Coordinates of C-alpha atoms and ligand atoms in Angstrom, one line a residue:
X1 CA -83.7 -74.6 28.7
X2 CA -81.4 -73.7 31.5
X3 CA -78.1 -75.5 31.9
X4 CA -77.6 -76.1 35.6
X5 CA -74.6 -78.4 35.7
X6 CA -71.6 -79.1 33.6
X7 CA -69.0 -81.9 34.0
X8 CA -65.7 -81.8 32.1
X9 CA -63.7 -85.0 31.8
X10 CA -60.2 -85.4 30.4
X11 CA -60.2 -88.8 28.6
X12 CA -57.2 -90.6 27.3
X13 CA -57.8 -93.3 24.6
X14 CA -55.1 -95.3 22.9
X15 CA -55.3 -95.3 19.1
X16 CA -55.3 -98.8 17.5
X17 CA -52.6 -97.6 15.1
X18 CA -50.3 -94.5 15.3
X19 CA -51.5 -91.6 13.1
X20 CA -48.8 -89.5 11.4
X21 CA -49.3 -86.1 9.8
X22 CA -46.7 -83.6 8.5
X23 CA -46.5 -82.4 12.1
X24 CA -45.9 -85.6 14.0
X25 CA -47.3 -88.9 15.3
X26 CA -50.1 -89.6 17.7
X27 CA -50.4 -92.9 19.5
X28 CA -52.9 -91.6 22.1
X29 CA -55.9 -89.3 21.8
X30 CA -56.3 -87.0 24.9
X31 CA -59.5 -84.9 24.7
X32 CA -62.2 -83.3 26.8
X33 CA -65.7 -84.8 27.0
X34 CA -68.3 -82.3 28.3
X35 CA -71.6 -83.4 29.9
X36 CA -74.3 -80.7 30.4
X37 CA -77.5 -81.1 32.3
X38 CA -80.5 -78.9 32.2
X39 CA -83.1 -78.1 34.9
X40 CA -85.3 -81.0 33.7
X41 CA -82.4 -83.4 34.0
X42 CA -81.8 -83.8 30.2
X43 CA -78.2 -84.7 29.6
X44 CA -76.2 -83.6 26.5
X45 CA -72.7 -84.4 25.4
X46 CA -70.0 -82.4 23.5
X47 CA -66.4 -83.3 22.6
X48 CA -63.5 -80.9 22.4
X49 CA -61.4 -81.7 19.4
X50 CA -58.4 -79.7 20.6
X51 CA -55.2 -81.8 20.8
X52 CA -52.8 -82.2 23.7
X53 CA -50.4 -79.9 21.9
X54 CA -51.0 -76.9 19.6
X55 CA -49.8 -78.4 16.3
X56 CA -53.1 -78.2 14.3
X57 CA -54.2 -74.9 15.7
X58 CA -53.4 -72.7 18.8
X59 CA -55.9 -74.5 21.1
X60 CA -55.0 -77.3 23.4
X61 CA -56.9 -79.5 25.8
X62 CA -55.7 -77.3 28.7
X63 CA -56.5 -74.0 27.0
X64 CA -60.0 -75.4 26.3
X65 CA -60.5 -76.4 29.9
X66 CA -59.3 -72.9 31.0
X67 CA -61.7 -71.2 28.6
X68 CA -64.6 -73.4 29.6
X69 CA -64.0 -73.1 33.3
X70 CA -63.2 -69.4 33.5
X71 CA -65.3 -67.9 30.7
X72 CA -67.6 -70.1 28.7
X73 CA -69.4 -72.1 31.4
X74 CA -70.1 -69.0 33.5
X75 CA -71.7 -67.4 30.4
X76 CA -74.0 -70.4 30.0
X77 CA -74.9 -71.6 33.5
X78 CA -78.5 -70.9 34.6
X79 CA -79.2 -68.7 31.5
X80 CA -82.5 -69.2 29.7
X81 CA -81.6 -70.5 26.2
X82 CA -84.5 -71.0 23.8
X83 CA -82.4 -72.2 20.8
X84 CA -78.8 -73.4 20.5
X85 CA -78.2 -70.6 17.9
X86 CA -78.3 -68.2 20.9
X87 CA -75.1 -69.7 22.3
X88 CA -73.0 -67.9 19.6
X89 CA -74.5 -64.6 20.8
X90 CA -73.7 -65.4 24.5
X91 CA -70.1 -66.2 23.5
X92 CA -69.7 -62.9 21.5
X93 CA -67.5 -61.3 24.2
X94 CA -64.9 -64.1 23.9
X95 CA -62.6 -64.0 20.9
X96 CA -61.8 -67.2 19.0
X97 CA -61.2 -70.3 21.1
X98 CA -63.5 -72.0 18.7
X99 CA -62.9 -75.6 19.8
X100 CA -63.7 -74.7 23.5
X101 CA -66.9 -72.9 22.4
X102 CA -68.0 -75.8 20.2
X103 CA -67.6 -78.3 23.1
X104 CA -70.4 -76.8 25.1
X105 CA -72.4 -75.6 22.1
X106 CA -72.6 -79.2 20.9
X107 CA -73.9 -80.5 24.2
X108 CA -76.6 -77.8 24.1
X109 CA -77.6 -78.9 20.6
X110 CA -77.9 -82.4 21.9
X111 CA -80.2 -81.3 24.7
X112 CA -82.3 -79.2 22.4
X113 CA -82.7 -82.1 20.0
X114 CA -83.9 -84.4 22.8
X115 CA -86.3 -81.8 24.2
X116 CA -87.9 -81.2 20.8
X117 CA -88.0 -85.0 20.3
X118 CA -85.8 -84.9 17.1
X119 CA -82.5 -86.5 16.1
X120 CA -79.7 -84.0 16.1
X121 CA -79.6 -84.4 12.3
X122 CA -83.3 -83.3 12.1
X123 CA -82.7 -80.5 14.5
X124 CA -80.0 -79.1 12.2
X125 CA -82.3 -79.4 9.2
X126 CA -80.5 -82.5 7.7
X127 CA -82.4 -84.9 5.5
X128 CA -80.1 -87.7 4.5
X129 CA -80.8 -91.1 6.1
X130 CA -77.3 -92.3 5.3
X131 CA -74.1 -90.5 4.6
X132 CA -71.2 -91.4 2.4
X133 CA -67.8 -91.5 4.1
X134 CA -64.2 -91.8 3.1
X135 CA -61.1 -92.4 5.2
X136 CA -58.0 -90.4 6.1
X137 CA -54.7 -92.3 6.1
X138 CA -51.6 -91.0 7.9
X139 CA -48.0 -91.0 6.6
X140 CA -46.7 -94.6 6.5
X141 CA -43.2 -96.0 6.8
X142 CA -43.1 -97.3 3.3
X143 CA -45.1 -97.0 0.1
X144 CA -45.8 -100.8 0.2
X145 CA -47.5 -100.4 3.6
X146 CA -49.5 -97.5 2.3
X147 CA -50.7 -99.4 -0.8
X148 CA -51.7 -102.4 1.4
X149 CA -53.7 -100.2 3.7
X150 CA -55.4 -98.4 0.8
X151 CA -56.3 -101.9 -0.7
X152 CA -57.9 -102.8 2.5
X153 CA -60.0 -99.6 2.9
X154 CA -61.1 -99.7 -0.8
X155 CA -62.2 -103.3 -0.2
X156 CA -64.2 -102.1 2.8
X157 CA -66.0 -99.7 0.5
X158 CA -64.8 -96.3 1.7
X159 CA -65.9 -93.8 -0.9
X160 CA -62.8 -91.7 -1.0
X161 CA -59.2 -92.2 0.1
X162 CA -57.4 -89.3 1.6
X163 CA -53.6 -89.5 2.1
X164 CA -51.5 -87.2 4.2
X165 CA -48.5 -85.7 2.3
X166 CA -45.4 -83.8 3.3
X167 CA -42.2 -82.8 1.5
X168 CA -40.5 -86.1 0.5
X169 CA -43.8 -88.0 0.7
X170 CA -45.9 -86.5 -2.0
X171 CA -45.5 -86.8 -5.8
X172 CA -44.2 -90.4 -5.9
X173 CA -46.8 -91.5 -3.4
X174 CA -49.7 -90.0 -5.3
X175 CA -48.4 -91.3 -8.6
X176 CA -48.2 -94.8 -7.2
X177 CA -51.7 -94.7 -5.7
X178 CA -53.2 -93.4 -9.0
X179 CA -51.4 -96.2 -10.9
X180 CA -52.6 -98.9 -8.5
X181 CA -56.1 -97.5 -8.0
X182 CA -57.1 -95.9 -11.3
X183 CA -60.8 -95.6 -10.5
X184 CA -60.8 -94.6 -6.8
X185 CA -61.5 -91.0 -5.6
X186 CA -58.1 -90.0 -4.1
X187 CA -57.0 -86.8 -2.4
X188 CA -54.0 -85.4 -0.6
X189 CA -53.9 -83.4 2.7
X190 CA -50.7 -81.5 3.4
X191 CA -51.7 -79.9 6.7
X192 CA -49.8 -76.7 5.6
X193 CA -46.5 -78.4 4.8
X194 CA -45.7 -76.3 1.7
X195 CA -45.0 -72.7 0.7
X196 CA -45.8 -70.8 -2.5
X197 CA -42.2 -71.5 -3.7
X198 CA -43.1 -75.2 -4.0
X199 CA -45.6 -74.4 -6.8
X200 CA -43.6 -76.5 -9.3
X201 CA -43.8 -79.5 -7.1
X202 CA -47.5 -79.0 -6.3
X203 CA -48.3 -78.7 -10.0
X204 CA -47.0 -82.2 -10.5
X205 CA -50.0 -83.4 -8.5
X206 CA -52.3 -82.2 -11.4
X207 CA -51.3 -85.3 -13.4
X208 CA -53.1 -87.7 -11.0
X209 CA -56.7 -86.6 -11.2
X210 CA -57.0 -86.0 -7.5
X211 CA -60.4 -84.9 -6.1
X212 CA -58.6 -82.1 -4.3
X213 CA -55.5 -81.1 -2.4
X214 CA -56.3 -80.0 1.2
X215 CA -54.5 -77.1 2.9
X216 CA -51.2 -77.1 1.0
X217 CA -50.0 -73.7 2.3
X218 CA -49.8 -71.9 5.7
X219 CA -52.5 -72.6 8.2
X220 CA -53.5 -68.9 8.4
X221 CA -53.3 -68.1 4.7
X222 CA -55.9 -67.4 2.1
X223 CA -54.0 -65.1 -0.2
X224 CA -51.2 -67.5 -1.3
X225 CA -53.8 -70.3 -1.8
X226 CA -55.6 -68.0 -4.3
X227 CA -52.3 -67.5 -6.1
X228 CA -51.6 -71.2 -6.1
X229 CA -55.1 -72.1 -7.3
X230 CA -54.6 -70.0 -10.4
X231 CA -51.6 -72.2 -11.2
X232 CA -53.1 -75.6 -10.4
X233 CA -56.0 -77.5 -12.0
X234 CA -56.5 -79.7 -8.9
X235 CA -59.1 -78.1 -6.7
X236 CA -57.8 -76.6 -3.5
X237 CA -59.8 -77.4 -0.3
X238 CA -59.1 -75.3 2.8
X239 CA -59.2 -76.8 6.3
X240 CA -57.0 -75.0 8.8
X241 CA -57.6 -71.5 7.3
X242 CA -61.4 -71.4 7.8
X243 CA -62.6 -70.5 11.3
X244 CA -65.9 -68.8 10.4
X245 CA -68.5 -67.9 7.8
X246 CA -66.5 -64.7 7.2
X247 CA -63.3 -66.6 6.5
X248 CA -65.2 -68.9 4.1
X249 CA -66.7 -65.9 2.3
X250 CA -63.3 -64.2 1.9
X251 CA -61.6 -67.4 0.7
X252 CA -64.3 -68.1 -1.8
X253 CA -64.4 -64.5 -3.1
X254 CA -60.6 -64.6 -3.5
X255 CA -60.6 -67.9 -5.3
X256 CA -58.5 -69.5 -2.6
X257 CA -60.7 -72.6 -2.3
X258 CA -63.1 -74.6 -4.5
X259 CA -64.2 -77.0 -1.8
X260 CA -64.4 -76.5 2.0
X261 CA -63.7 -79.0 4.7
X262 CA -66.0 -78.1 7.6
X263 CA -64.9 -79.1 11.1
X264 CA -67.4 -78.3 13.8
X265 CA -64.7 -77.5 16.4
X266 CA -62.6 -75.4 14.2
X267 CA -65.5 -73.1 13.3
X268 CA -66.9 -72.7 16.8
X269 CA -69.8 -75.1 16.7
X270 CA -72.8 -76.5 14.8
X271 CA -74.5 -73.1 14.3
X272 CA -71.5 -71.6 12.5
X273 CA -70.9 -74.9 10.6
X274 CA -74.5 -74.7 9.3
X275 CA -74.0 -71.1 8.2
X276 CA -70.9 -72.0 6.3
X277 CA -72.7 -74.9 4.7
X278 CA -75.6 -72.7 3.6
X279 CA -73.3 -70.0 2.2
X280 CA -71.3 -72.6 0.3
X281 CA -74.5 -74.1 -1.1
X282 CA -75.5 -70.7 -2.5
X283 CA -72.1 -70.2 -4.0
X284 CA -71.9 -73.7 -5.6
X285 CA -69.0 -74.7 -3.3
X286 CA -69.3 -78.4 -2.2
X287 CA -68.4 -79.1 1.4
X288 CA -67.5 -82.2 3.4
X289 CA -67.1 -82.9 7.1
X290 CA -63.5 -83.3 8.4
X291 CA -62.4 -85.4 11.2
X292 CA -60.2 -84.9 14.3
X293 CA -59.7 -88.5 15.5
X294 CA -62.9 -88.1 17.5
X295 CA -64.4 -90.5 20.0
X296 CA -68.0 -91.6 19.3
X297 CA -69.5 -88.4 20.7
X298 CA -67.7 -86.1 18.2
X299 CA -68.3 -88.7 15.5
X300 CA -72.1 -88.6 16.2
X301 CA -72.1 -84.8 15.9
X302 CA -70.2 -85.1 12.6
X303 CA -72.7 -87.6 11.2
X304 CA -75.6 -85.3 12.1
X305 CA -74.0 -82.3 10.4
X306 CA -73.2 -84.4 7.3
X307 CA -76.9 -85.0 6.7
X308 CA -77.2 -81.4 5.4
X309 CA -77.7 -81.4 1.6
X310 CA -74.5 -79.6 0.5
X311 CA -72.2 -82.1 2.2
X312 CA -71.7 -83.5 -1.3
X313 CA -68.3 -85.1 -0.9
X314 CA -67.6 -88.0 1.4
X315 CA -66.1 -86.9 4.8
X316 CA -63.5 -88.3 7.1
X317 CA -65.9 -89.9 9.6
X318 CA -64.8 -93.6 9.5
X319 CA -66.0 -96.5 11.7
X320 CA -65.2 -96.3 15.4
X321 CA -63.3 -99.6 15.2
X322 CA -60.8 -98.0 12.8
X323 CA -59.6 -95.9 15.7
X324 CA -60.5 -97.5 19.0
X325 CA -60.6 -101.0 20.7
X326 CA -63.7 -99.8 22.4
X327 CA -65.5 -96.6 21.7
X328 CA -67.5 -94.7 24.4
X329 CA -70.8 -94.9 22.6
X330 CA -73.3 -97.7 21.9
X331 CA -73.8 -98.9 19.3
X332 CA -70.4 -97.9 17.8
X333 CA -70.2 -96.0 14.5
X334 CA -70.1 -98.5 11.6
X335 CA -69.4 -97.6 8.0
X336 CA -70.7 -100.4 5.7
X337 CA -69.7 -100.2 2.1
X338 CA -68.8 -96.6 2.7
X339 CA -72.1 -95.6 4.2
X340 CA -73.1 -94.8 7.8
X341 CA -76.8 -95.1 8.7
X342 CA -77.9 -91.9 10.5
X343 CA -79.5 -92.7 13.9
X344 CA -83.1 -91.5 14.1
X345 CA -83.5 -91.4 17.9
X346 CA -83.6 -88.1 19.8
X347 CA -80.3 -86.2 20.3
X348 CA -77.0 -87.5 19.1
X349 CA -78.6 -90.9 18.6
X350 CA -76.0 -93.0 20.4
X351 CA -75.9 -94.0 24.1
X352 CA -72.8 -92.8 25.9
X353 CA -71.5 -95.7 28.0
X354 CA -70.6 -94.0 31.3
X355 CA -68.6 -97.0 32.6
X356 CA -66.5 -96.9 29.5
X357 CA -66.1 -93.2 29.9
X358 CA -65.0 -93.6 33.5
X359 CA -62.4 -96.2 32.4
X360 CA -60.7 -93.6 30.1
X361 CA -61.1 -90.7 32.5
X362 CA -57.9 -89.2 34.0
X363 CA -59.4 -86.0 35.4
X364 CA -62.8 -84.5 35.9
X365 CA -64.6 -81.6 37.5
X366 CA -68.2 -80.5 37.9
X367 CA -69.5 -76.9 37.7
X368 CA -72.9 -75.8 39.0
Ligands
OSB1 O1 -56.2 -82.3 8.7 O2 -58.0 -83.3 8.5 C1 -57.0 -83.1 9.1 C2 -56.6 -85.7 12.0 C3 -56.1 -84.8 13.0 C4 -55.9 -83.5 12.7 C5 -56.2 -83.0 11.4 C6 -56.7 -83.8 10.4 C7 -56.8 -85.2 10.7 C8 -57.3 -86.1 9.7 C9 -57.9 -87.4 10.2 O3 -57.1 -86.0 8.5 C10 -59.4 -87.4 10.2 C11 -60.0 -88.5 11.0 O4 -59.8 -89.7 10.6 O5 -60.6 -88.2 12.1
MG2 MG1 -56.9 -81.5 7.0

């Protein structure tokens, strides 16, 4: 295939409910949607998961646009690409900026799947027909509100409840949840809110039989996480610290992580995500697919990736209607009793509704 035209749109979608992490609160999701077209007119979509501000990692919507416009799109336009795995090689001269790279790489995977008449899941080598999903719940104003929310999501059938924690909203919260929901798979995500000095506090979490604690320490650390893991029984799962197969290998070899959260954007695309998945499978490290408050396009990519066999633990890909009044895809993503049916039609398997996309678009530009 040859990509002959790329359109980048800045979309702005209101979240149904604010989402709070240890870093702050989101009420709106601003992101880039990328539409690529090849010489035969096949259209593929990719989503940038970079946020408006650099709280999760160093990338932002604007740095992604800059990288795409000035570096990545020029490396792709009118080049003969036989397989999406080649995109990684084309991007080798550019350091990091993984979310920007992933945006266009995802669209190329979508086109490749359509042209080979496969679902994106099949193109990736995935076999599951349905995937198990959990839900990620932000920091709430009160424990009562959190318990009520968890009750609702457990009743909806989500297979695992993840709760954001931060200093002052941690041990008591997890104790209460474990008491109220003795048989539910529960985990905590700290988004790097602690330091190794907090070991005594973090050890208290071991009493609650949590499935894992996600990224307790610094966002660029693997050494302290290894030290912490030796002092905790709860498995540590790294999110922010893992940007590549090499990072995953080092973290596993050091004993810094027993489980890995794979996010396509954070690792630079589906090809690298698959490599990390394969390595973890060999090492006996279970993985799961993280979420970044994606629109339907990013959600569709996450669903396809999760069909790979070592995605053993439920991910964060919840129903579209948990986030949005109206998603940009049709049909919307629906989790029923904690399962999402994997679409079997070619490509991402959902139709992107361009009228809905236009209604959320605040800026756009085409490159050819
Ligand atoms: O750390 O997994 C995270 C959302 C935004 C940024 C980082 C994270 C999250 C979530 C929510 O936990 C996942 C989702 O529901 O999409
Ligand atoms: Mg996380």
